[in-house]
CSV table of C-alpha atoms in Angstrom, one decimal:
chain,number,residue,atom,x,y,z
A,1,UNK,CA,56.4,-35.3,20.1
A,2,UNK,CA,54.3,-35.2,16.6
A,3,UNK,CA,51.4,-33.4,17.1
A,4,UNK,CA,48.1,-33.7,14.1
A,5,UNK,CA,45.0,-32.0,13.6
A,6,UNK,CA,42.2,-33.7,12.4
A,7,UNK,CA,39.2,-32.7,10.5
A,8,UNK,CA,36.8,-34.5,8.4
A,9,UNK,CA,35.7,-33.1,4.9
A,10,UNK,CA,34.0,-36.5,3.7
A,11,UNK,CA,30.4,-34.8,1.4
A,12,UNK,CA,29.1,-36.5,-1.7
A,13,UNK,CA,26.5,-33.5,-1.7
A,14,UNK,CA,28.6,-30.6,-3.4
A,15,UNK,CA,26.1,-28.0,-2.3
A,16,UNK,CA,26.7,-28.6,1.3
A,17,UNK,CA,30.4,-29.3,0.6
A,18,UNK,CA,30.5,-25.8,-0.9
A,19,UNK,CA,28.7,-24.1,2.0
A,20,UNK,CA,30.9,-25.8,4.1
A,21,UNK,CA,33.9,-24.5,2.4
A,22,UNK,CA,32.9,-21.4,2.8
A,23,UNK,CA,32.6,-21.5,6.5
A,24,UNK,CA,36.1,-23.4,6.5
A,25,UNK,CA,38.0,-20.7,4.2
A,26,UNK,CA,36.9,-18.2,6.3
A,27,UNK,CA,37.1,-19.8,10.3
A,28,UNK,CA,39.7,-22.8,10.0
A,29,UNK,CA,42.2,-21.7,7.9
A,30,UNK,CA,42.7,-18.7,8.9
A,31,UNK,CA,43.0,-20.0,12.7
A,32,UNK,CA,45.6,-22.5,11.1
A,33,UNK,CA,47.8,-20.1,9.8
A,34,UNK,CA,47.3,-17.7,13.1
A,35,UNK,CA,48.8,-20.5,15.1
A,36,UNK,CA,51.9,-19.4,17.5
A,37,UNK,CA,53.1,-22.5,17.4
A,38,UNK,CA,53.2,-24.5,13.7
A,39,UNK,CA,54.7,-27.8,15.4
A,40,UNK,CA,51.8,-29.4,13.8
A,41,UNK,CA,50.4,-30.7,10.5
A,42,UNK,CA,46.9,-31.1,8.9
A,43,UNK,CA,45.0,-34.0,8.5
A,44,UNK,CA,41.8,-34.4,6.5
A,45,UNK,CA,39.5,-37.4,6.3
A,46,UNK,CA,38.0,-37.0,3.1
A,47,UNK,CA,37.2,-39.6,0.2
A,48,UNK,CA,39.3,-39.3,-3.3
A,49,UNK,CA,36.4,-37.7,-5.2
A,50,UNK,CA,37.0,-34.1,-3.7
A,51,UNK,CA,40.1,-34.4,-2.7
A,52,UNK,CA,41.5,-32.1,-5.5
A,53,UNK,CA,39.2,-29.9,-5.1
A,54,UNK,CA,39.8,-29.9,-1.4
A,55,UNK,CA,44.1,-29.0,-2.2
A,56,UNK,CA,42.8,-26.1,-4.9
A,57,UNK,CA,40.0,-24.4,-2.6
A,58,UNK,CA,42.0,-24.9,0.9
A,59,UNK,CA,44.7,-22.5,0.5
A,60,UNK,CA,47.0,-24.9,3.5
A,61,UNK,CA,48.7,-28.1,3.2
A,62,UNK,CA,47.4,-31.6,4.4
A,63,UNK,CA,47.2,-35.2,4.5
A,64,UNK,CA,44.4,-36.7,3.0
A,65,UNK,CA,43.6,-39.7,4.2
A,66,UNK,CA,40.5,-41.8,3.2
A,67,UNK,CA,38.0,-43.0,6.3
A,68,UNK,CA,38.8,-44.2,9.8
A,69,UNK,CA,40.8,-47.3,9.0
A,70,UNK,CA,43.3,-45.3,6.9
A,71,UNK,CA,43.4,-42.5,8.9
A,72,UNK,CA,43.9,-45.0,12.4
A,73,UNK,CA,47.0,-46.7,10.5
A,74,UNK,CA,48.9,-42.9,9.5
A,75,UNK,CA,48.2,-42.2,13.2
A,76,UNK,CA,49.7,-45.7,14.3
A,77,UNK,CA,52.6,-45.9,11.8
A,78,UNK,CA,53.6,-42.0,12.5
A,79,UNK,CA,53.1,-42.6,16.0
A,80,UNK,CA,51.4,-38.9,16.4
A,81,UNK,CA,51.6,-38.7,19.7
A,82,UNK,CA,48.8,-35.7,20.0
A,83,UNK,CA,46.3,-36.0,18.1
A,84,UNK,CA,43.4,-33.2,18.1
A,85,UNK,CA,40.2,-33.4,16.6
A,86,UNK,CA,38.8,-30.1,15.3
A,87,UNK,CA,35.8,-29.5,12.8
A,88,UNK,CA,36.3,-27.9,9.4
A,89,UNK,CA,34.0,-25.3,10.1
A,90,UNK,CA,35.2,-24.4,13.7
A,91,UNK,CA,37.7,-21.8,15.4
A,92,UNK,CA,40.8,-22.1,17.4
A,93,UNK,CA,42.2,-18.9,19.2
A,94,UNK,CA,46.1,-18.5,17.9
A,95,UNK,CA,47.4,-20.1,20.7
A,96,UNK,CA,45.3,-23.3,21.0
A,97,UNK,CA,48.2,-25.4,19.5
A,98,UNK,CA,50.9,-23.5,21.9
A,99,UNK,CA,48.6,-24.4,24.8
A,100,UNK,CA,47.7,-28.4,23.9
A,101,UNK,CA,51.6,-28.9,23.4
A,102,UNK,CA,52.5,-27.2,27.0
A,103,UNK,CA,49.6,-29.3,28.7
A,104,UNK,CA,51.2,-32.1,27.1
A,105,UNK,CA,54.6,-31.7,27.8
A,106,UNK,CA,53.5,-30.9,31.7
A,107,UNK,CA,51.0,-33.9,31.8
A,108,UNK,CA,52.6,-36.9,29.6
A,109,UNK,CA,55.3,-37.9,32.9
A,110,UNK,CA,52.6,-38.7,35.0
A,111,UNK,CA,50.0,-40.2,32.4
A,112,UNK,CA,50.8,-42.7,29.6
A,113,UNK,CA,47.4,-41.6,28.1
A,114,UNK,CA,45.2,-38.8,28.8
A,115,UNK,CA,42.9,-36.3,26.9
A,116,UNK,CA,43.0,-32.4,26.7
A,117,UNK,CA,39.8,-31.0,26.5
A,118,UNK,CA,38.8,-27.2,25.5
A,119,UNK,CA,35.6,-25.7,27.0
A,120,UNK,CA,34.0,-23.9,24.1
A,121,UNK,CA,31.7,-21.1,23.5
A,122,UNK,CA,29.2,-20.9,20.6
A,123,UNK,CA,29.1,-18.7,18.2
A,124,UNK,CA,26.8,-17.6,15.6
A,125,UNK,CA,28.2,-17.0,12.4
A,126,UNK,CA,26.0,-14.7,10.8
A,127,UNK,CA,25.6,-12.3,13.8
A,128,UNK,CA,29.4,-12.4,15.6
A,129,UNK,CA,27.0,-13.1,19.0
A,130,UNK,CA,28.7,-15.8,21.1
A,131,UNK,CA,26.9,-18.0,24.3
A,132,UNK,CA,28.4,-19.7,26.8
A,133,UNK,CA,27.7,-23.4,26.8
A,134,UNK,CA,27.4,-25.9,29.4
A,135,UNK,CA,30.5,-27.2,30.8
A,136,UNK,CA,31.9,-30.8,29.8
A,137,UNK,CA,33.5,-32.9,32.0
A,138,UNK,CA,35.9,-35.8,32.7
A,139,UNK,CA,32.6,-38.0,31.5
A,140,UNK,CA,31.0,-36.1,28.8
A,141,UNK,CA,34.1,-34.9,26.7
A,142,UNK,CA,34.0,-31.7,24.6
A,143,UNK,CA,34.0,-31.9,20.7
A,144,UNK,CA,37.5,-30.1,21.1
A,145,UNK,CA,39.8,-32.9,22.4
A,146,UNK,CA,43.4,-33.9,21.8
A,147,UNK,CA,43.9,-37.6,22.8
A,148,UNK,CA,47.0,-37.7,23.9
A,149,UNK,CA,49.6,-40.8,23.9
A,150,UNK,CA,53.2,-41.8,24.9
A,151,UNK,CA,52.9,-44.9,22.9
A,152,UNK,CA,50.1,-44.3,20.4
A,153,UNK,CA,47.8,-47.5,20.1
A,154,UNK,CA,44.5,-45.5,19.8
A,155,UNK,CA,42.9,-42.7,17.4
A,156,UNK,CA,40.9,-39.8,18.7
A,157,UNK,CA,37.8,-40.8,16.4
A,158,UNK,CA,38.0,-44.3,17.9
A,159,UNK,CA,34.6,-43.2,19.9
A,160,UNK,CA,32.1,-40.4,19.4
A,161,UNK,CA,33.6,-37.1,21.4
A,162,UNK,CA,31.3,-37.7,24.2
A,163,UNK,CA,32.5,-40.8,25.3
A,164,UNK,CA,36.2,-40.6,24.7
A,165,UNK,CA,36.9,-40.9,28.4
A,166,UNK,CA,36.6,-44.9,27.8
A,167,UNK,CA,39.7,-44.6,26.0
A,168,UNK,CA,42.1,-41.9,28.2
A,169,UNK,CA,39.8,-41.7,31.9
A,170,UNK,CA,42.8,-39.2,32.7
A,171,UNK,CA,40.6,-35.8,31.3
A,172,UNK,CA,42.4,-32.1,31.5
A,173,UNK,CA,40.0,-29.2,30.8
A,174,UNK,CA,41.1,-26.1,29.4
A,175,UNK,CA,39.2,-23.0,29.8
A,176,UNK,CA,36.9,-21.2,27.2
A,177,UNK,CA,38.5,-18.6,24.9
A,178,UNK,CA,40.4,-21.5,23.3
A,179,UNK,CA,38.0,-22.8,20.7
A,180,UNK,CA,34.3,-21.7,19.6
A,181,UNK,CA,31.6,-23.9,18.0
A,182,UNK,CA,30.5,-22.4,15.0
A,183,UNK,CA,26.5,-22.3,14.0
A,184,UNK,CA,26.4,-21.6,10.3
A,185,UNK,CA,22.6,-22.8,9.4
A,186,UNK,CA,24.0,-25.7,7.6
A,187,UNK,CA,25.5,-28.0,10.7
A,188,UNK,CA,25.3,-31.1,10.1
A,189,UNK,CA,25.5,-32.5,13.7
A,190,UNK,CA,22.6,-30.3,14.6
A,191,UNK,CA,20.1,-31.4,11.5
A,192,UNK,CA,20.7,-34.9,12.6
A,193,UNK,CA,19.3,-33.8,16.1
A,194,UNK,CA,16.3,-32.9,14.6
């Protein structure tokens, strides 16, 4: 079992790539380093003009990889069997990794392919004050998902979050406390809602 995470740190605008650092120093890494379990390793789909500034600033190892296409073929060619993505700027309780592994190991002899999902909470980074947030299901994936794979012939950012079910239809939900989606002021996936 090989088991990556997978986060994308891909800004040409330095300004938000510095306020996302920030957020990412001070949320991701730590929560890396936390883990239980270190059965893992890093991935980060970035582009080669930052990526040295990336290894200096981000005090953990990785793999950069450059866009989807290079990013599906490490996947592929190190048949990582788990794959988990997880935002630079997002937390993960110290025993995220321990749990998506035992969930794995449990689930893999009855499906070839299946996802994990985490129900998150939301919480606001300048005030500690965390909601709850409607509950995802086995057709409207979380934005904390492993895509899991005996034989690995798909990537977990083959489909936007949402609709990852098209790939693995087999959907396990873990409870909140696992991860927590981080508003900073600067999220990107909310400004484009707007």
């Amino acid at each position: 079992m090989k088991h990556s995470i997978l986060t994308r740190i891909n800004f040409t605008d330095l300004t938000l790539l510095d306020q996302y650092l920030k957020v990412t120093k001070k949320v991701l890494i730590p929560a890396l380093k936390s883990q239980t379990n270190k059965n893992f390793d890093l991935i980060v789909i970035t582009n080669p003009e930052i990526v040295d500034l990336l290894r200096s600033e981000l005090d953990y190892p990785f793999t950069a990889v450059y866009g989807n296409g290079q990013c599906y073929s490490y996947l592929l060619d190190n048949k990582i069997n788990i794959q988990t993505r997880h935002d630079c700027d997002d937390y993960m309780s110290p025993d995220y990794v321990q749990k998506i592994q035992e969930t794995y190991l449990i689930t893999h002899k009855k499906y070839d392919k299946f996802i994990i999902q985490a129900q998150p909470t939301q919480l606001i980074y300048q005030t500690g004050e965390e909601k709850s947030l409607s509950p995802y299901s086995s057709r409207r994936c979380s934005m904390f998902l492993s895509l899991c794979q005996t034989n690995v012939i798909n990537h977990v950012f083959e489909r936007k979050h949402g609709q990852m079910y098209e790939i693995a239809s087999n959907v396990i939900t873990l409870p909140t406390g696992y991860t927590k989606w981080v508003i900073h002021g600067k999220n990107q996936s909310l400004l484009k809602k707007k």
